[in-house]
CSV table of C-alpha atoms in Angstrom, one decimal:
chain,number,residue,atom,x,y,z
A,819,MET,CA,3.7,89.1,13.7
A,820,LYS,CA,4.0,92.3,13.8
A,821,LYS,CA,8.1,94.2,14.2
A,822,LEU,CA,7.9,97.3,16.2
A,823,THR,CA,9.3,100.6,15.3
A,824,ALA,CA,11.8,101.9,18.5
A,825,ARG,CA,9.3,104.2,19.5
A,826,GLN,CA,6.3,101.8,19.6
A,827,VAL,CA,8.3,99.9,21.5
A,828,ALA,CA,9.7,102.2,23.8
A,829,ALA,CA,5.9,103.3,25.1
A,830,LEU,CA,4.7,99.5,25.9
A,831,SER,CA,4.8,98.9,29.7
A,832,PRO,CA,7.8,96.6,30.9
A,833,GLU,CA,5.6,93.6,31.2
A,834,ALA,CA,4.7,94.4,27.0
A,835,ARG,CA,7.9,94.8,26.1
A,836,GLU,CA,9.8,91.5,28.0
A,837,ARG,CA,6.8,89.4,26.3
A,838,TYR,CA,7.2,91.5,22.4
A,839,GLU,CA,10.6,91.3,22.7
A,840,LYS,CA,10.4,87.1,23.7
A,841,LYS,CA,7.9,87.1,21.0
A,842,LEU,CA,10.7,88.7,18.4
A,843,LYS,CA,12.9,87.0,19.1
A,844,LYS,CA,11.2,83.6,18.4
A,845,VAL,CA,10.4,84.5,15.7
A,846,THR,CA,13.5,85.4,14.6
A,847,ARG,CA,14.6,81.6,15.4
A,848,ASN,CA,12.0,79.8,14.1
A,849,ARG,CA,12.9,81.0,10.5
A,850,ARG,CA,17.2,80.5,11.1
A,851,ILE,CA,15.0,77.0,11.1
A,852,LEU,CA,14.1,77.3,8.2
A,853,THR,CA,15.9,78.5,6.2
A,854,GLY,CA,18.3,76.5,7.6
A,855,ILE,CA,15.1,73.7,6.1
A,856,ILE,CA,15.0,75.0,3.5
A,857,ALA,CA,18.7,75.1,2.6
A,858,VAL,CA,19.5,71.7,3.1
A,859,VAL,CA,16.6,70.1,0.8
A,860,ALA,CA,18.3,72.8,-1.3
A,861,VAL,CA,21.6,70.9,-1.1
A,862,ALA,CA,20.7,67.5,-1.0
A,863,ALA,CA,18.0,68.2,-3.6
A,864,VAL,CA,21.4,69.7,-6.4
A,865,PHE,CA,23.2,66.8,-4.3
A,866,ALA,CA,20.9,63.9,-5.6
A,867,VAL,CA,20.1,65.2,-9.4
A,868,LEU,CA,24.1,64.9,-9.4
A,869,SER,CA,23.9,61.9,-7.5
A,870,VAL,CA,21.8,60.2,-10.7
A,871,THR,CA,24.1,62.4,-14.3
A,872,VAL,CA,26.7,62.4,-12.5
A,873,LEU,CA,27.3,61.3,-9.6
A,874,PHE,CA,28.0,57.1,-8.4
A,875,ASN,CA,28.7,56.5,-12.2
A,876,VAL,CA,29.8,53.2,-13.5
A,877,SER,CA,33.1,53.9,-13.8
A,878,GLU,CA,34.7,50.0,-14.4
A,879,ILE,CA,33.2,46.2,-14.5
A,880,LYS,CA,35.4,42.6,-14.3
A,881,VAL,CA,34.9,39.4,-12.7
A,882,ALA,CA,36.9,38.9,-9.4
A,883,LYS,CA,35.6,34.5,-9.8
A,884,ALA,CA,34.3,33.5,-13.4
A,885,GLY,CA,33.8,29.9,-11.4
A,886,THR,CA,33.7,26.6,-14.0
A,887,HIS,CA,30.9,27.1,-15.9
A,888,TYR,CA,31.5,29.8,-17.7
A,889,LYS,CA,33.9,32.9,-19.0
A,890,ALA,CA,33.8,36.3,-17.5
A,891,GLU,CA,32.3,38.3,-20.4
A,892,GLN,CA,29.7,35.3,-20.1
A,893,ILE,CA,28.8,36.6,-17.1
A,894,LEU,CA,29.2,40.8,-17.7
A,895,ASP,CA,26.9,40.2,-21.4
A,896,ALA,CA,24.4,37.9,-19.0
A,897,ALA,CA,24.8,40.9,-16.1
A,898,GLY,CA,23.9,43.5,-18.5
A,899,VAL,CA,25.7,46.6,-16.8
A,900,GLU,CA,27.7,48.4,-19.1
A,901,VAL,CA,30.4,51.8,-18.2
A,902,GLY,CA,27.9,54.7,-17.7
A,903,ASP,CA,25.3,53.3,-15.9
A,904,ASN,CA,24.5,54.8,-12.3
A,905,MET,CA,25.2,52.9,-9.4
A,906,ILE,CA,21.6,54.2,-7.5
A,907,THR,CA,19.0,53.9,-9.9
A,908,THR,CA,20.7,49.9,-10.8
A,909,ASP,CA,17.9,47.4,-9.6
A,910,TRP,CA,21.3,45.2,-8.5
A,911,GLU,CA,18.7,42.8,-7.5
A,912,LYS,CA,17.6,42.1,-11.0
A,913,VAL,CA,20.7,42.3,-12.6
A,914,LYS,CA,21.8,38.6,-10.5
A,915,ALA,CA,18.9,37.3,-11.3
A,916,ARG,CA,19.1,38.1,-14.6
A,917,ALA,CA,22.5,37.0,-14.9
A,918,GLU,CA,21.1,33.6,-12.0
A,919,GLU,CA,18.3,32.8,-14.8
A,920,LYS,CA,20.7,33.1,-18.3
A,921,LEU,CA,23.5,31.4,-16.8
A,922,PRO,CA,22.1,28.3,-15.0
A,923,TYR,CA,24.9,27.2,-13.5
A,924,ILE,CA,25.5,29.7,-11.1
A,925,PHE,CA,24.3,29.6,-8.0
A,926,SER,CA,25.0,33.0,-6.3
A,927,LEU,CA,26.6,35.9,-8.0
A,928,ASP,CA,28.3,38.9,-5.5
A,929,ILE,CA,28.0,42.0,-6.4
A,930,SER,CA,30.6,44.5,-4.1
A,931,LYS,CA,30.4,48.6,-5.1
A,932,SER,CA,32.8,51.0,-3.9
A,933,ILE,CA,32.6,54.7,-3.7
A,934,SER,CA,34.9,55.7,-7.2
A,935,GLY,CA,31.9,53.4,-9.1
A,936,LYS,CA,33.9,50.0,-9.1
A,937,ILE,CA,32.1,47.0,-9.6
A,938,THR,CA,34.0,43.4,-8.8
A,939,PHE,CA,30.9,39.8,-9.1
A,940,THR,CA,31.7,37.4,-6.9
A,941,VAL,CA,30.1,33.1,-8.7
A,942,LYS,CA,29.1,30.7,-7.3
A,943,ASP,CA,28.9,27.2,-9.0
A,944,GLY,CA,26.0,26.0,-9.1
A,945,LYS,CA,25.5,21.8,-8.1
A,946,ALA,CA,23.9,19.3,-9.9
A,947,ALA,CA,22.1,17.3,-8.1
A,948,LEU,CA,19.1,15.6,-9.1
A,949,ILE,CA,18.1,14.1,-13.0
A,950,PHE,CA,14.8,13.3,-14.6
A,951,LYS,CA,13.2,12.0,-17.7
A,952,THR,CA,11.8,15.5,-20.2
A,953,VAL,CA,10.0,15.2,-23.3
A,954,ASN,CA,13.7,15.9,-25.1
A,955,GLY,CA,15.9,14.1,-23.0
A,956,TYR,CA,17.3,14.4,-20.2
A,957,ALA,CA,16.8,17.5,-17.2
A,958,ILE,CA,19.7,17.9,-14.8
A,959,ALA,CA,19.0,20.7,-11.5
A,960,ASP,CA,20.2,21.4,-8.2
A,961,SER,CA,19.0,20.7,-5.2
A,962,ASN,CA,17.0,23.7,-5.5
A,963,GLY,CA,15.1,22.5,-8.6
A,964,LYS,CA,16.5,24.7,-10.3
A,965,VAL,CA,17.3,22.8,-13.8
A,966,LEU,CA,20.7,23.2,-14.8
A,967,GLU,CA,20.5,21.5,-18.6
A,968,ILE,CA,18.8,19.5,-20.6
A,969,ILE,CA,20.9,16.5,-22.1
A,970,LYS,CA,19.6,14.2,-24.7
A,971,ASP,CA,21.2,10.4,-22.8
A,972,LYS,CA,21.3,10.1,-19.5
A,973,PRO,CA,25.0,10.0,-18.4
A,974,LYS,CA,26.2,6.5,-17.1
A,975,ASN,CA,27.7,6.9,-13.0
A,976,SER,CA,26.8,10.3,-13.0
A,977,GLY,CA,25.8,9.6,-9.3
A,978,LEU,CA,23.0,12.0,-9.5
A,979,THR,CA,19.0,11.5,-8.0
A,980,LEU,CA,17.1,9.6,-10.5
A,981,LEU,CA,13.6,10.9,-10.0
A,982,THR,CA,10.7,9.5,-11.6
A,983,VAL,CA,7.1,10.7,-12.1
A,984,LYS,CA,3.8,10.2,-12.8
A,985,ASN,CA,3.2,12.5,-15.0
A,986,LYS,CA,5.0,15.4,-17.2
A,987,ILE,CA,7.7,18.1,-15.7
A,988,ASN,CA,8.1,21.0,-16.8
A,989,ALA,CA,12.0,22.0,-17.6
A,990,LYS,CA,13.7,25.2,-18.6
A,991,PRO,CA,17.1,26.4,-18.1
A,992,GLY,CA,17.7,29.1,-15.2
A,993,GLU,CA,13.9,28.3,-13.9
A,994,VAL,CA,13.2,25.7,-10.9
A,995,ILE,CA,11.5,22.9,-12.5
A,996,GLY,CA,7.5,22.6,-12.6
A,997,PHE,CA,5.4,20.1,-11.8
A,998,ALA,CA,2.0,19.6,-13.6
A,999,ASP,CA,0.3,17.8,-11.3
A,1000,GLU,CA,0.9,19.8,-7.6
A,1001,THR,CA,0.4,17.0,-5.4
A,1002,GLU,CA,3.7,15.0,-6.3
A,1003,LYS,CA,4.6,18.5,-6.0
A,1004,LYS,CA,3.7,17.8,-2.7
A,1005,LEU,CA,5.3,14.8,-2.4
A,1006,TYR,CA,8.5,15.1,-3.3
A,1007,ASP,CA,9.1,18.2,-1.0
A,1008,ASN,CA,7.4,15.6,1.6
A,1009,ILE,CA,10.2,13.6,0.7
A,1010,CYS,CA,13.3,16.6,0.2
A,1011,ALA,CA,12.8,17.4,3.5
A,1012,ALA,CA,12.0,14.0,5.4
A,1013,ILE,CA,15.8,13.0,3.4
A,1014,LYS,CA,17.1,15.7,4.8
A,1015,SER,CA,15.6,15.4,9.1
A,1016,ALA,CA,16.3,11.8,8.7
A,1017,ASP,CA,20.3,12.6,7.3
A,1018,ILE,CA,20.5,9.8,5.3
A,1019,LYS,CA,22.9,10.6,2.1
A,1020,ASN,CA,23.3,8.8,-0.8
A,1021,ILE,CA,20.0,8.5,-2.0
A,1022,THR,CA,20.1,7.8,-5.5
A,1023,GLY,CA,16.6,7.0,-7.1
A,1024,ILE,CA,13.6,8.6,-5.8
A,1025,ASP,CA,10.0,6.7,-6.9
A,1026,ILE,CA,6.8,9.1,-6.9
A,1027,SER,CA,5.7,7.2,-9.8
A,1028,ASP,CA,2.9,5.4,-7.7
A,1029,GLN,CA,2.0,7.1,-5.2
A,1030,LYS,CA,0.4,4.5,-3.0
A,1031,ASN,CA,4.0,2.6,-3.5
A,1032,ILE,CA,7.1,4.6,-3.5
A,1033,TYR,CA,10.0,3.8,-3.0
A,1034,LEU,CA,13.2,6.0,-2.5
A,1035,GLU,CA,17.7,4.0,-4.3
A,1036,TYR,CA,20.4,3.8,-1.3
A,1037,GLN,CA,24.0,3.9,-3.3
A,1038,SER,CA,22.2,2.5,-6.2
A,1039,ARG,CA,22.4,-1.2,-3.8
A,1040,TYR,CA,19.1,-0.7,-1.7
A,1041,ARG,CA,15.9,-0.3,-2.8
A,1042,LEU,CA,13.8,1.2,-0.7
A,1043,TYR,CA,10.2,0.5,-0.3
A,1044,LEU,CA,8.0,2.9,1.7
A,1045,GLY,CA,4.4,2.3,0.5
A,1046,ASP,CA,2.3,5.6,0.9
A,1047,ASP,CA,3.2,9.0,2.5
A,1048,SER,CA,3.0,8.5,6.0
A,1049,ASP,CA,6.0,8.9,8.3
A,1050,ILE,CA,8.2,9.3,5.7
A,1051,GLU,CA,10.7,11.1,8.5
A,1052,TYR,CA,10.4,7.7,10.4
A,1053,LYS,CA,10.5,4.9,7.4
A,1054,LEU,CA,14.1,6.7,6.5
A,1055,LYS,CA,15.6,7.0,10.0
A,1056,GLU,CA,14.7,3.6,10.1
A,1057,ALA,CA,15.6,2.6,6.7
A,1058,LYS,CA,19.4,4.5,8.6
A,1059,LYS,CA,20.3,2.0,11.2
A,1060,VAL,CA,19.1,-1.3,8.5
A,1061,ILE,CA,21.1,-0.8,6.7
A,1062,ALA,CA,23.9,0.4,9.9
A,1063,GLN,CA,23.5,-3.2,10.6
A,1064,GLU,CA,23.4,-5.0,6.5
A,1065,ASP,CA,27.0,-3.4,5.9
A,1066,GLU,CA,28.6,-4.6,9.1
A,1067,ASN,CA,28.0,-8.2,7.7
A,1068,ASN,CA,28.0,-6.6,3.9
A,1069,PRO,CA,28.9,-3.5,2.6
A,1070,ASN,CA,28.5,-4.4,-0.4
A,1071,GLN,CA,25.2,-6.1,0.3
A,1072,ILE,CA,22.5,-5.1,-2.2
A,1073,GLY,CA,17.8,-6.4,-1.5
A,1074,GLU,CA,15.4,-4.8,-1.4
A,1075,ILE,CA,13.8,-3.1,2.5
A,1076,ASN,CA,10.9,-3.3,2.3
A,1077,LEU,CA,9.8,0.1,5.4
A,1078,SER,CA,5.8,0.3,3.7
A,1079,ILE,CA,4.4,-0.9,7.5
A,1080,VAL,CA,5.5,0.9,10.0
A,1081,LYS,CA,7.9,-0.3,13.2
A,1082,LYS,CA,8.0,-3.9,10.0
A,1083,VAL,CA,11.1,-3.6,8.8
A,1084,TYR,CA,11.8,-6.6,6.2
A,1085,VAL,CA,15.3,-7.1,4.1
A,1086,GLU,CA,15.8,-9.1,1.1
A,1087,PRO,CA,19.3,-9.3,-0.5
A,1088,LEU,CA,19.4,-10.4,-3.5
A,1089,GLU,CA,21.9,-10.6,-7.1
A,1090,THR,CA,21.4,-7.2,-8.2
A,1091,LEU,CA,19.2,-4.3,-9.1
A,1092,GLU,CA,17.0,-3.5,-11.6
A,1093,THR,CA,17.4,-0.3,-12.4
A,1094,THR,CA,14.5,2.2,-12.8
A,1095,GLN,CA,13.1,2.7,-17.1
A,1096,PRO,CA,11.7,6.0,-16.8
A,1097,GLU,CA,11.7,6.7,-20.7
A,1098,ALA,CA,8.8,3.7,-20.5
A,1099,GLU,CA,6.9,5.0,-18.2
A,1100,THR,CA,7.7,8.8,-19.2
A,1101,ALA,CA,5.7,7.9,-23.1
A,1102,GLU,CA,2.8,6.8,-21.5
A,1103,ALA,CA,2.8,9.2,-19.1
A,1104,ASP,CA,2.9,12.0,-22.6
A,1105,ASN,CA,0.7,9.5,-24.3
A,1106,THR,CA,-1.5,12.1,-25.3
A,1107,ASP,CA,-3.5,11.3,-28.4
A,1108,GLY,CA,-7.1,9.5,-26.3
A,1109,GLU,CA,-6.9,6.8,-28.8
A,1110,GLU,CA,-7.2,3.2,-26.2
A,1111,GLU,CA,-4.2,1.3,-27.6
A,1112,THR,CA,-5.0,-2.2,-29.4
A,1113,THR,CA,-4.4,-5.8,-27.4
A,1114,VAL,CA,-2.2,-8.1,-30.0
A,1115,PRO,CA,-1.9,-10.5,-26.5
A,1116,GLU,CA,-6.1,-10.6,-27.4
A,1117,GLU,CA,-5.5,-10.9,-31.1
A,1118,GLU,CA,-2.4,-14.3,-30.3
A,1119,THR,CA,-5.1,-15.7,-27.2
A,1120,GLU,CA,-7.7,-15.1,-30.4
A,1121,SER,CA,-4.9,-17.4,-33.2
A,1122,GLU,CA,-4.3,-19.8,-30.2
A,1123,GLU,CA,-7.9,-21.3,-29.7
A,1124,GLU,CA,-8.8,-21.2,-33.4
A,1125,ASN,CA,-5.2,-23.7,-33.4
A,1126,THR,CA,-6.9,-25.8,-30.6
A,1127,THR,CA,-9.7,-26.2,-31.9
A,1128,ALA,CA,-8.7,-27.1,-35.4
A,1129,GLN,CA,-6.0,-29.6,-33.4
A,1130,ASP,CA,-9.3,-30.6,-31.5
A,1131,THR,CA,-11.6,-31.0,-35.5
A,1132,ALA,CA,-8.9,-33.3,-36.9
A,1133,GLU,CA,-7.9,-35.3,-33.7
A,1134,GLU,CA,-11.9,-36.0,-33.6
A,1135,GLU,CA,-11.7,-37.0,-37.2
């Protein structure tokens, strides 16, 4: 809008002068608003630059609770955050993930931040829940399937659930277990969901090495034969009822409970319950030589036949 001089304004008619003055006020107001916006943007830009260079830098890092498995120094080293790092540009989700992977027994890492730049880590411990055979020994994992550690020998009376599968399970500390067979993974997930839904606790063994003959172990006292993976939740709820009834008479009873046929439950008390032997199964699953195994019994049978023929000949003579 072109601004008129005082003489030009005076020469205008009253109506034209009124329209001109309204337009002039509007233009002036818009210019002020634009100036204000530019000023705000400039201040924000300066603040943004300062926030990533001078302001909001880490001034102190401490561990309020380290848990029972690691020292504070290990947690700080795994987190990878140092004094002077910028709090805004630091990806704190990556910091958590990095620490939880490097130190597997960390279930969760809580990070609190203050305006003054103080960072506080609080660790919640992971809890071992599962154990299974691997090529290098035994892997221990939590309830979410995160591998906590790999040990050489199977611990006695660990209280962990022993998982037995047909195919190899990939296990690396800090990572979630990886099933070589997707079918087995789905089956394992379904069984875990059914156990939770049925609210049956103290499961000490899960054997899915034969998907047509699945069984679980309860308190290392009962072997629960489920058959295939149909109606698993219903079968486990029935097992829970049967165990409660049996324990009323003998809380220390050992035996087998056959739940493979829906709505038919068979209980067979035993003197002892043989434990699962995953070593042999794993060895067979890991045999990738591609060569046929020699069958010792056949050789023995031939030897027996030769002996029998010799004896018959001797008798005939």
